[in-house]
C-alpha positions as YAML, in Angstrom:
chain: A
units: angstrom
residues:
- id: 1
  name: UNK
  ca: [67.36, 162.63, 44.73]
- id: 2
  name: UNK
  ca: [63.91, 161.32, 46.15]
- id: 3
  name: UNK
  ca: [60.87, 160.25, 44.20]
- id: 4
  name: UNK
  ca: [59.34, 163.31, 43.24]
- id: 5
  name: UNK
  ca: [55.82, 161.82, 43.70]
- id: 6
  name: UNK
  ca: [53.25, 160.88, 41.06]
- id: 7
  name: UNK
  ca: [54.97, 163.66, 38.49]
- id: 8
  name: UNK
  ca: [58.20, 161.72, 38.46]
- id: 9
  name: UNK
  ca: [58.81, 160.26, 34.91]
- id: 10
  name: UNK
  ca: [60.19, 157.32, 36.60]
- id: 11
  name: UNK
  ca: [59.65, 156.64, 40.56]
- id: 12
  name: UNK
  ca: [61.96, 154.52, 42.19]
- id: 13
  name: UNK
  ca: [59.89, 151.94, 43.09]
- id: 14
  name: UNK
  ca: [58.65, 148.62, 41.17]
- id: 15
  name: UNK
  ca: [55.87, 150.14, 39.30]
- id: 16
  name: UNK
  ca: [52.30, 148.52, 38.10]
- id: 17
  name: UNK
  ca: [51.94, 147.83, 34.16]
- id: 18
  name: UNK
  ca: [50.22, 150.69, 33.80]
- id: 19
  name: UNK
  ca: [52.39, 153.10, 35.57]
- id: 20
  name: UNK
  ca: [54.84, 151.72, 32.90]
- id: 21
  name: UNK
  ca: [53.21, 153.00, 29.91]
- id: 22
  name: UNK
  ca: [52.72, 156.34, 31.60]
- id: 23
  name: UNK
  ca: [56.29, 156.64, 32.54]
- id: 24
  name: UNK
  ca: [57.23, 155.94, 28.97]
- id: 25
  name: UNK
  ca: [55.03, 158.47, 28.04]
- id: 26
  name: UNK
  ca: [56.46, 161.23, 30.23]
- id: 27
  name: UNK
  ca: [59.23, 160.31, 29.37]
- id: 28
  name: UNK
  ca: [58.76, 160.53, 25.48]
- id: 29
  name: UNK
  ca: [56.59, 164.21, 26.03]
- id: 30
  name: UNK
  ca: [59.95, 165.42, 28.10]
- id: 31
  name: UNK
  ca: [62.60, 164.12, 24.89]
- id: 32
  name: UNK
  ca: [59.91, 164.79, 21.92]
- id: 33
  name: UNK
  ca: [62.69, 167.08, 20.92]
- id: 34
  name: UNK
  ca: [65.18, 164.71, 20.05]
- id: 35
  name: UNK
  ca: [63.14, 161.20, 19.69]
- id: 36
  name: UNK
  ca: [60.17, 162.31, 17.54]
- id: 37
  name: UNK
  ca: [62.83, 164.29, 14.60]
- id: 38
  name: UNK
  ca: [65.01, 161.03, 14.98]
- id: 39
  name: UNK
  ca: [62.35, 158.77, 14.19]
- id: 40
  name: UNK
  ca: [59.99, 160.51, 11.58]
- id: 41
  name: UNK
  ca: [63.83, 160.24, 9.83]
- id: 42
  name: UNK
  ca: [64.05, 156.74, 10.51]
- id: 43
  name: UNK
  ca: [60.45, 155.92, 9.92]
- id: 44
  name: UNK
  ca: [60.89, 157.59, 5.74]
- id: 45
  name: UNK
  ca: [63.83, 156.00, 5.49]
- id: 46
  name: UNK
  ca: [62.01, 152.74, 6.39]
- id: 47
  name: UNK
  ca: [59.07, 153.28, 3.79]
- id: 48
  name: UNK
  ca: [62.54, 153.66, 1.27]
- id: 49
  name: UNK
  ca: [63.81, 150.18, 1.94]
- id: 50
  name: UNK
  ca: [60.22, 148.75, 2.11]
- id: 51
  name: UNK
  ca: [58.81, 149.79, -0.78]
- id: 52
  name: UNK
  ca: [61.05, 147.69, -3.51]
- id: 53
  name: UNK
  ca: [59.73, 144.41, -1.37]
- id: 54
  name: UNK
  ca: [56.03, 145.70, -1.19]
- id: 55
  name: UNK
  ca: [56.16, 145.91, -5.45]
- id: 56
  name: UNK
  ca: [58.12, 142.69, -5.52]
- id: 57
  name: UNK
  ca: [54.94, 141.50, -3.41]
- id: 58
  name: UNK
  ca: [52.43, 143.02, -5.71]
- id: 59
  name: UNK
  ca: [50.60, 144.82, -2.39]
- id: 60
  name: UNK
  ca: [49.42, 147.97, -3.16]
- id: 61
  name: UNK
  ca: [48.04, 150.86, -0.78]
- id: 62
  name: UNK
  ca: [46.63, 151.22, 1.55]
- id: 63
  name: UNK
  ca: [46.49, 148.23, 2.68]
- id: 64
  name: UNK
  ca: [49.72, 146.43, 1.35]
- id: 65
  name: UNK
  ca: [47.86, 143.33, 1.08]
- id: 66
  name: UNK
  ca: [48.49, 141.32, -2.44]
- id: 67
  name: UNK
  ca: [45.81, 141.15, -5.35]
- id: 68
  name: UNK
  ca: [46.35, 137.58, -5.34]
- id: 69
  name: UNK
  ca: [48.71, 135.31, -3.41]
- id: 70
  name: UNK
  ca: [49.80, 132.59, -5.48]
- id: 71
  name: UNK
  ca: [53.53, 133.04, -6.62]
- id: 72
  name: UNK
  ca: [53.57, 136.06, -4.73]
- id: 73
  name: UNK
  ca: [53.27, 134.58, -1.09]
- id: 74
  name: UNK
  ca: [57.21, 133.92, -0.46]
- id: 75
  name: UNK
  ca: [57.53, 137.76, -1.75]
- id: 76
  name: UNK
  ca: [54.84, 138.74, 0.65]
- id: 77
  name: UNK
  ca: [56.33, 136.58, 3.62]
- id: 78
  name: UNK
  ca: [59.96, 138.24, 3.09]
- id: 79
  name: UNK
  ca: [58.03, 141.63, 3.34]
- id: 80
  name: UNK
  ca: [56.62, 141.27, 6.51]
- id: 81
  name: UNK
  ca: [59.69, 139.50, 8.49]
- id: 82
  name: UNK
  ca: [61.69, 142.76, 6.90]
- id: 83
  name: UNK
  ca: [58.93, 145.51, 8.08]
- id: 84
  name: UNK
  ca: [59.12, 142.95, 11.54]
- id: 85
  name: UNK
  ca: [63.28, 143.39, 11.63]
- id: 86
  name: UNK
  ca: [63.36, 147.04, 10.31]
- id: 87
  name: UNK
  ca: [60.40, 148.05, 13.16]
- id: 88
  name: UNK
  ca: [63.08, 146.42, 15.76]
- id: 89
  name: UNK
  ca: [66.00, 148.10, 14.88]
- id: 90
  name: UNK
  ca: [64.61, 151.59, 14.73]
- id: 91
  name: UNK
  ca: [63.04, 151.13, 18.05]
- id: 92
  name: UNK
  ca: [66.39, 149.60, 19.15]
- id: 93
  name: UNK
  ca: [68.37, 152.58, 17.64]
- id: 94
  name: UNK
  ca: [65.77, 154.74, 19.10]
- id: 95
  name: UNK
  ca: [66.08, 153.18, 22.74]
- id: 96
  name: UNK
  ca: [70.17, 154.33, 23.08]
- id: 97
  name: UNK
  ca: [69.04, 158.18, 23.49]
- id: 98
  name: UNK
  ca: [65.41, 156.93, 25.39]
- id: 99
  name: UNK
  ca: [67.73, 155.07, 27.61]
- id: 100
  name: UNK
  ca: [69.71, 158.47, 28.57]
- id: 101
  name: UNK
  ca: [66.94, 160.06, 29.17]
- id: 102
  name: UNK
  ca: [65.32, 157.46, 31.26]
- id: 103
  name: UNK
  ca: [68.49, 157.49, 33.22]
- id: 104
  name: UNK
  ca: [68.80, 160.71, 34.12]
- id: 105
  name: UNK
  ca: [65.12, 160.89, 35.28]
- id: 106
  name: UNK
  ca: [65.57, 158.23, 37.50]
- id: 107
  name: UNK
  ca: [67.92, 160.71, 39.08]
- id: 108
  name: UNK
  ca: [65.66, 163.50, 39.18]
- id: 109
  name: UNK
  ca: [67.47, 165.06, 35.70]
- id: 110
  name: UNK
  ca: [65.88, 166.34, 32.35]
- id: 111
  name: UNK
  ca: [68.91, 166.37, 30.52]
- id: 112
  name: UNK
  ca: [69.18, 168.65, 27.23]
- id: 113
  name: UNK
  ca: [68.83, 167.47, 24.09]
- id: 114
  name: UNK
  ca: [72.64, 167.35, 23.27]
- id: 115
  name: UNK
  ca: [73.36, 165.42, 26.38]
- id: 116
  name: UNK
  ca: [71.31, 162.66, 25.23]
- id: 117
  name: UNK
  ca: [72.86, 162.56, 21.92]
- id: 118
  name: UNK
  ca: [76.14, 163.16, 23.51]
- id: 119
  name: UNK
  ca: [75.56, 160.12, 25.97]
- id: 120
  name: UNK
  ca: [74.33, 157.87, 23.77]
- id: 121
  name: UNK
  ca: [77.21, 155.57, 23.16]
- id: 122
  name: UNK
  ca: [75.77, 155.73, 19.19]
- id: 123
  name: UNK
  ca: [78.88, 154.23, 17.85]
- id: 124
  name: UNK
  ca: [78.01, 150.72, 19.86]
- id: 125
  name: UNK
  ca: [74.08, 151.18, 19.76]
- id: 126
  name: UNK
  ca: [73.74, 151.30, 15.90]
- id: 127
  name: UNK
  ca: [75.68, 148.08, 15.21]
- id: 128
  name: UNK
  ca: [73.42, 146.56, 18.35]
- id: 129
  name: UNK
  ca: [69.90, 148.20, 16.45]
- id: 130
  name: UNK
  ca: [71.79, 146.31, 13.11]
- id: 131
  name: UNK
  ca: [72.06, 143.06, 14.88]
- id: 132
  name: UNK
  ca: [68.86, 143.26, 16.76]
- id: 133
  name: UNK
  ca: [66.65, 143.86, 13.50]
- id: 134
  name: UNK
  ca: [68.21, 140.90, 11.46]
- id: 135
  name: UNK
  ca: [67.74, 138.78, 14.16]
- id: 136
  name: UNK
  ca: [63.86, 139.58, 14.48]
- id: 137
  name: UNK
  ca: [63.47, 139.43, 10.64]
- id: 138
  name: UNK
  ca: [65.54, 136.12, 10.57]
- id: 139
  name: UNK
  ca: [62.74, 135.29, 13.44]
- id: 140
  name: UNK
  ca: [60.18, 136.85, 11.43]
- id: 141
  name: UNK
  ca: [61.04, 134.31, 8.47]
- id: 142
  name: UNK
  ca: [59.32, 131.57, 11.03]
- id: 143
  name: UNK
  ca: [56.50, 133.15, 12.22]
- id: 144
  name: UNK
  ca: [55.76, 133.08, 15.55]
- id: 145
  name: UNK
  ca: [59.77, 132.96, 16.15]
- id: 146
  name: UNK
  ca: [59.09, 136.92, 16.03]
- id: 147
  name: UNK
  ca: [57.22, 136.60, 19.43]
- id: 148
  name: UNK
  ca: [59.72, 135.27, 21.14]
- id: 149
  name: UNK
  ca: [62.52, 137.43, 19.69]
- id: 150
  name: UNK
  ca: [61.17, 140.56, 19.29]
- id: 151
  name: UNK
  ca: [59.62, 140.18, 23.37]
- id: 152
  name: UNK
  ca: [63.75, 139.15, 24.63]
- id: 153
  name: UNK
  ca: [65.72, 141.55, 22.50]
- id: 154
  name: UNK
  ca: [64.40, 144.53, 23.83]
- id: 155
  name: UNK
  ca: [66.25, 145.73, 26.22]
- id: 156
  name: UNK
  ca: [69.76, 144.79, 24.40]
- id: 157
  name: UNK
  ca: [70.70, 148.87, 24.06]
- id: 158
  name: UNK
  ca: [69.23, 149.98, 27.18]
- id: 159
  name: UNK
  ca: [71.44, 147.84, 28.85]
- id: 160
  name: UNK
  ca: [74.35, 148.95, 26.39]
- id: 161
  name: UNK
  ca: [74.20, 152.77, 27.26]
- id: 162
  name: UNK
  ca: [73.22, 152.01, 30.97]
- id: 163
  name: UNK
  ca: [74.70, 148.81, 31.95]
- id: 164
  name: UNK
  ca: [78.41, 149.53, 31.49]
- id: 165
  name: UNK
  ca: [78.69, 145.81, 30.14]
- id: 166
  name: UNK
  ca: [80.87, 144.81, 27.17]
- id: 167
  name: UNK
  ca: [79.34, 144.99, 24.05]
- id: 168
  name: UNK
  ca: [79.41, 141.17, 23.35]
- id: 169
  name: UNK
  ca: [77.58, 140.91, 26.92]
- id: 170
  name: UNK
  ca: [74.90, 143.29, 26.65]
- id: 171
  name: UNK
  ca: [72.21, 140.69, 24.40]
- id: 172
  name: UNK
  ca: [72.74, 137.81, 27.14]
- id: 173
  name: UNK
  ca: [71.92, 140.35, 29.83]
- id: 174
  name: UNK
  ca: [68.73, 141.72, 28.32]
- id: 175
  name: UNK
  ca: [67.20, 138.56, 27.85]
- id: 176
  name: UNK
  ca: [68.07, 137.44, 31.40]
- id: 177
  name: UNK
  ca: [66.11, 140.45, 32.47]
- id: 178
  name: UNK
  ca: [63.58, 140.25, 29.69]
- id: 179
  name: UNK
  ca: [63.26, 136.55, 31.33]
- id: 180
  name: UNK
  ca: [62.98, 137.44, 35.34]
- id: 181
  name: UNK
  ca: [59.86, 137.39, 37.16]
- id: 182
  name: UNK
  ca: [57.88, 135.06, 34.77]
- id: 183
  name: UNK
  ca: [59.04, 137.12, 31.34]
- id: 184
  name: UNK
  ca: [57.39, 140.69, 32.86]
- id: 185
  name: UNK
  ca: [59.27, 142.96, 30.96]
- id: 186
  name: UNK
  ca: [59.18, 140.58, 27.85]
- id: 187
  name: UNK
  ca: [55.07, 140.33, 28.07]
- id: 188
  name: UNK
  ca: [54.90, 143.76, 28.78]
- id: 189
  name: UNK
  ca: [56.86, 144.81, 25.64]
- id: 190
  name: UNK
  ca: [54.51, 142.85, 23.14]
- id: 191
  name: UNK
  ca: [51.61, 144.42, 25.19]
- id: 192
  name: UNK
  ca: [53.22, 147.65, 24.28]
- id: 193
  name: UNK
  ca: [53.60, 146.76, 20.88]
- id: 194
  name: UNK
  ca: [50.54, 145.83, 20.11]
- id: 195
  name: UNK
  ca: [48.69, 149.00, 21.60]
- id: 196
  name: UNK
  ca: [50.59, 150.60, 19.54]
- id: 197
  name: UNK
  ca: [50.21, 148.43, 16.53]
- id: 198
  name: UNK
  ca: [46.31, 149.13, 16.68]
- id: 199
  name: UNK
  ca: [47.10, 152.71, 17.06]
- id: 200
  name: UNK
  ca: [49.15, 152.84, 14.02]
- id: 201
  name: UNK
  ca: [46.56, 151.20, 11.24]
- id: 202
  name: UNK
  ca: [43.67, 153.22, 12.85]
- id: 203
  name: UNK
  ca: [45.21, 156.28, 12.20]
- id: 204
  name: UNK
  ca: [47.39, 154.70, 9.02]
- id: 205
  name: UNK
  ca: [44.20, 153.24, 7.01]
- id: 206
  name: UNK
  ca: [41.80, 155.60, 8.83]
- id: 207
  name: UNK
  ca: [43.27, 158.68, 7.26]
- id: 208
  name: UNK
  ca: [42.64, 157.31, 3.99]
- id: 209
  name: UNK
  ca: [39.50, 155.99, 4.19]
- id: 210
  name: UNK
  ca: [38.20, 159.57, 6.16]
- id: 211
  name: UNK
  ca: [39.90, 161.43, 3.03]
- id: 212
  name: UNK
  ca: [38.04, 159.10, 0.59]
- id: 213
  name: UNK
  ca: [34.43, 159.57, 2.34]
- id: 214
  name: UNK
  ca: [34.88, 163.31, 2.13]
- id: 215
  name: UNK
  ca: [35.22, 163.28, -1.67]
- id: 216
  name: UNK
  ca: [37.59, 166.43, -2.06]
- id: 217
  name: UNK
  ca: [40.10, 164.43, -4.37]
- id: 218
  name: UNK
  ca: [40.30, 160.99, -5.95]
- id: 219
  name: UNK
  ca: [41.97, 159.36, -3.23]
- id: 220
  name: UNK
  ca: [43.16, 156.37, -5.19]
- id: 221
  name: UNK
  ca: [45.12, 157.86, -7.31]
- id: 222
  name: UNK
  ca: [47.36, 159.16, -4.27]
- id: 223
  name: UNK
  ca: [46.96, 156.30, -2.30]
- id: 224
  name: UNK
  ca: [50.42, 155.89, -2.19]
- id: 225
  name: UNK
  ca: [51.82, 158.84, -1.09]
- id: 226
  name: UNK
  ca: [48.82, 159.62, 1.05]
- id: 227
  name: UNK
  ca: [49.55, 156.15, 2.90]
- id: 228
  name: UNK
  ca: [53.24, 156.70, 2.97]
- id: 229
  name: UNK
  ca: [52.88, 160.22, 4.77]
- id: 230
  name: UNK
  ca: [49.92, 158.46, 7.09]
- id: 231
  name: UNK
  ca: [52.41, 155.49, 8.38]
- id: 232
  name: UNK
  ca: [55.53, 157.81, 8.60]
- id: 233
  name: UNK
  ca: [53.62, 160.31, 10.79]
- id: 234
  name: UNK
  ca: [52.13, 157.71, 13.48]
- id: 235
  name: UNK
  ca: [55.57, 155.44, 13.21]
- id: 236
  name: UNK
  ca: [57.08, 158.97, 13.94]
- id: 237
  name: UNK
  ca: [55.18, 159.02, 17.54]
- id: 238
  name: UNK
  ca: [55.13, 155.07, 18.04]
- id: 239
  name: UNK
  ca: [58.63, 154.10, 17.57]
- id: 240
  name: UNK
  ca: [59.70, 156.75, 20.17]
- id: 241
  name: UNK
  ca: [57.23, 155.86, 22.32]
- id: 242
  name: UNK
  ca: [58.58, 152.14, 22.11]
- id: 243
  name: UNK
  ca: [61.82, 152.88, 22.35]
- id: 244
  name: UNK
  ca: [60.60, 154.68, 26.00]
- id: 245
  name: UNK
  ca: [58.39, 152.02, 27.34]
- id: 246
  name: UNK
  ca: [61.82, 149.79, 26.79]
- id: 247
  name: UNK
  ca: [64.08, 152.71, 28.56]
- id: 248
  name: UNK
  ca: [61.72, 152.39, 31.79]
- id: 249
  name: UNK
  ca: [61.29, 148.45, 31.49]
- id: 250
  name: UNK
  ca: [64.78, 147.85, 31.75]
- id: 251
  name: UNK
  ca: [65.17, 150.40, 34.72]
- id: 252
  name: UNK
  ca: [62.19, 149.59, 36.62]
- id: 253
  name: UNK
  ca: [63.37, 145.55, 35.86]
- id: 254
  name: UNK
  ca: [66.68, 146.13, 37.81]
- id: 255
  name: UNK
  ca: [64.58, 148.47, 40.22]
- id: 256
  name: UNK
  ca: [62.65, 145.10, 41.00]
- id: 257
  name: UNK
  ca: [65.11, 142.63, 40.92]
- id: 258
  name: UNK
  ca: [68.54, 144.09, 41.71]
- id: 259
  name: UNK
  ca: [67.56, 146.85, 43.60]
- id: 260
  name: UNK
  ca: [68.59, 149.11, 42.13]
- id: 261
  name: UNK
  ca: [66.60, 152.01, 44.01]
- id: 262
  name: UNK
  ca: [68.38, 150.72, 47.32]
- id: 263
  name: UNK
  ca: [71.59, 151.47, 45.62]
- id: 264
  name: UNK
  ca: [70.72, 154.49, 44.36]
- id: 265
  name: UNK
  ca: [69.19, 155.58, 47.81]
- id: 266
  name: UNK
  ca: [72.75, 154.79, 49.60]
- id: 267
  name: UNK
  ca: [75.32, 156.55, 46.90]
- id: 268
  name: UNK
  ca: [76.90, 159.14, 48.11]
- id: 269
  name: UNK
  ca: [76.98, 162.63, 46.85]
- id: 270
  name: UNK
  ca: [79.42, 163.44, 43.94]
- id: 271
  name: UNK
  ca: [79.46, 159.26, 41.97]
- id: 272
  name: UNK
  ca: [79.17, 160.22, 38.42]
- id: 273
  name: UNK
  ca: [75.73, 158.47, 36.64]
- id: 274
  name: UNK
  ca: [77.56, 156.10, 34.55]
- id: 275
  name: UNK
  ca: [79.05, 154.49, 37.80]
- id: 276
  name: UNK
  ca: [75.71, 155.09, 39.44]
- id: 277
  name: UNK
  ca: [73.60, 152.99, 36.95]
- id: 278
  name: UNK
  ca: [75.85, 150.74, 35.75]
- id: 279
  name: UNK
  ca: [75.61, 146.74, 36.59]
- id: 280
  name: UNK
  ca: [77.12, 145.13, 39.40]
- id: 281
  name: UNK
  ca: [79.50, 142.35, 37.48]
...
């Protein structure tokens, strides 16, 4: 089907940065229905396994930053290379159903909400998210090891669900195309991040602070579950939103460098997607 013009979530042509972000927003607006439940799900569950290191840390909310450092530094180090790994694998985990969607709009489709699901290929994408997030916390550990791993790993389940490559294939492949044309997709995907990452503590800290100025309630002592509800709600809308801006990266990275919109172009009628989109090997 032909580009259906500046509407299209995803054109078939190499796109500019900012036609990126857009497309990963149409995108996430046309699969709200299935990414945005998914992740505010994710996103509590995340606050869960968090919030035994952030006491272990002695950070308290809203902030999360420790009364003192001291003894509590190591603590506090091992917090933020977990919220690093458990940030990667929900956007990872996220990306399998983004990457359906993505898919099927670069063939002029809007698939239903249990197609994505359904087309998925959850059962490989949830040990990749697994792998993915230790990796970026075992980056994390380092410091700016999380750059570099957390801009390459990206499009690991994109390329699962898409690609039609074995599983044991699919992380060399994503940072080969993470890598072409000077890094794009990789610089793009920390530029995504950290729009988003500026998004998320203005809304995060400036809930509380707003609540705190209008002096209905003594803010501090909810802090904590006002913060909690604060984070999950904006992770619940950036994590998606990730996970979409690394759907379209990885299609619009083979659209530029494989050609993938010639192929497309020249398929005859009737080839099933999954033999449309998959990687030449």
């Amino acid at each position: 089907m032909p580009d259906a013009g500046p509407t299209a979530v995803l054109p078939r042509r190499p796109l500019t940065v900012g036609e990126l972000l857009d497309a990963a927003v149409l995108l996430l607006r046309d699969q709200a229905r299935v990414l945005v439940p998914l992740a505010l799900l994710l996103a509590l569950a995340e606050q869960a396994v968090l919030h035994p290191l952030r006491m272990l840390a002695g950070t308290e909310p809203p902030y999360w930053w420790p009364a003192e450092f001291g003894d509590s530094l190591p603590a506090y180090w091992l917090l933020l290379a977990a919220g690093a790994g458990t940030e990667a694998a929900i956007v990872a985990l996220l990306g399998a159903p983004a990457a359906r969607g993505a898919g099927a709009a670069l063939l002029g489709r809007r698939p239903a909400p249990w197609e994505l699901l359904r087309g998925a290929r959850l059962g490989v994408a949830l040990p990749a998210a697994v792998l993915v997030g230790l990796t970026v916390t075992a980056a994390g550990l380092t410091g700016p090891g999380w750059f570099l791993a957390y801009a390459l790993l990206g499009l690991v389940v994109p390329v699962l669900v898409l690609d039609g490559v074995p599983g044991h294939l699919a992380p060399w492949r994503a940072v080969r195309l993470a890598g072409r044309v000077s890094a794009r997709a990789a610089a793009i995907r920390l530029l995504g991040y950290l729009g988003w990452w500026l998004i998320r503590l203005g809304i995060g800290l400036g809930l509380y602070q707003g609540l705190n100025m209008l002096g209905l309630f003594d803010v501090s002592a909810w802090a904590l579950p006002v913060t909690i509800a604060a984070f999950t709600a904006v992770n619940a809308l950036a994590y998606p939103a990730l996970a979409c801006l690394d759907a379209v990266l990885h299609l619009e990275t083979r659209i530029r460098t494989e050609g993938l919109d010639i192929r497309l172009s020249r398929a005859p009628a009737g080839v099933p997607e999954p033999v449309l989109l998959a990687a030449h090997r």
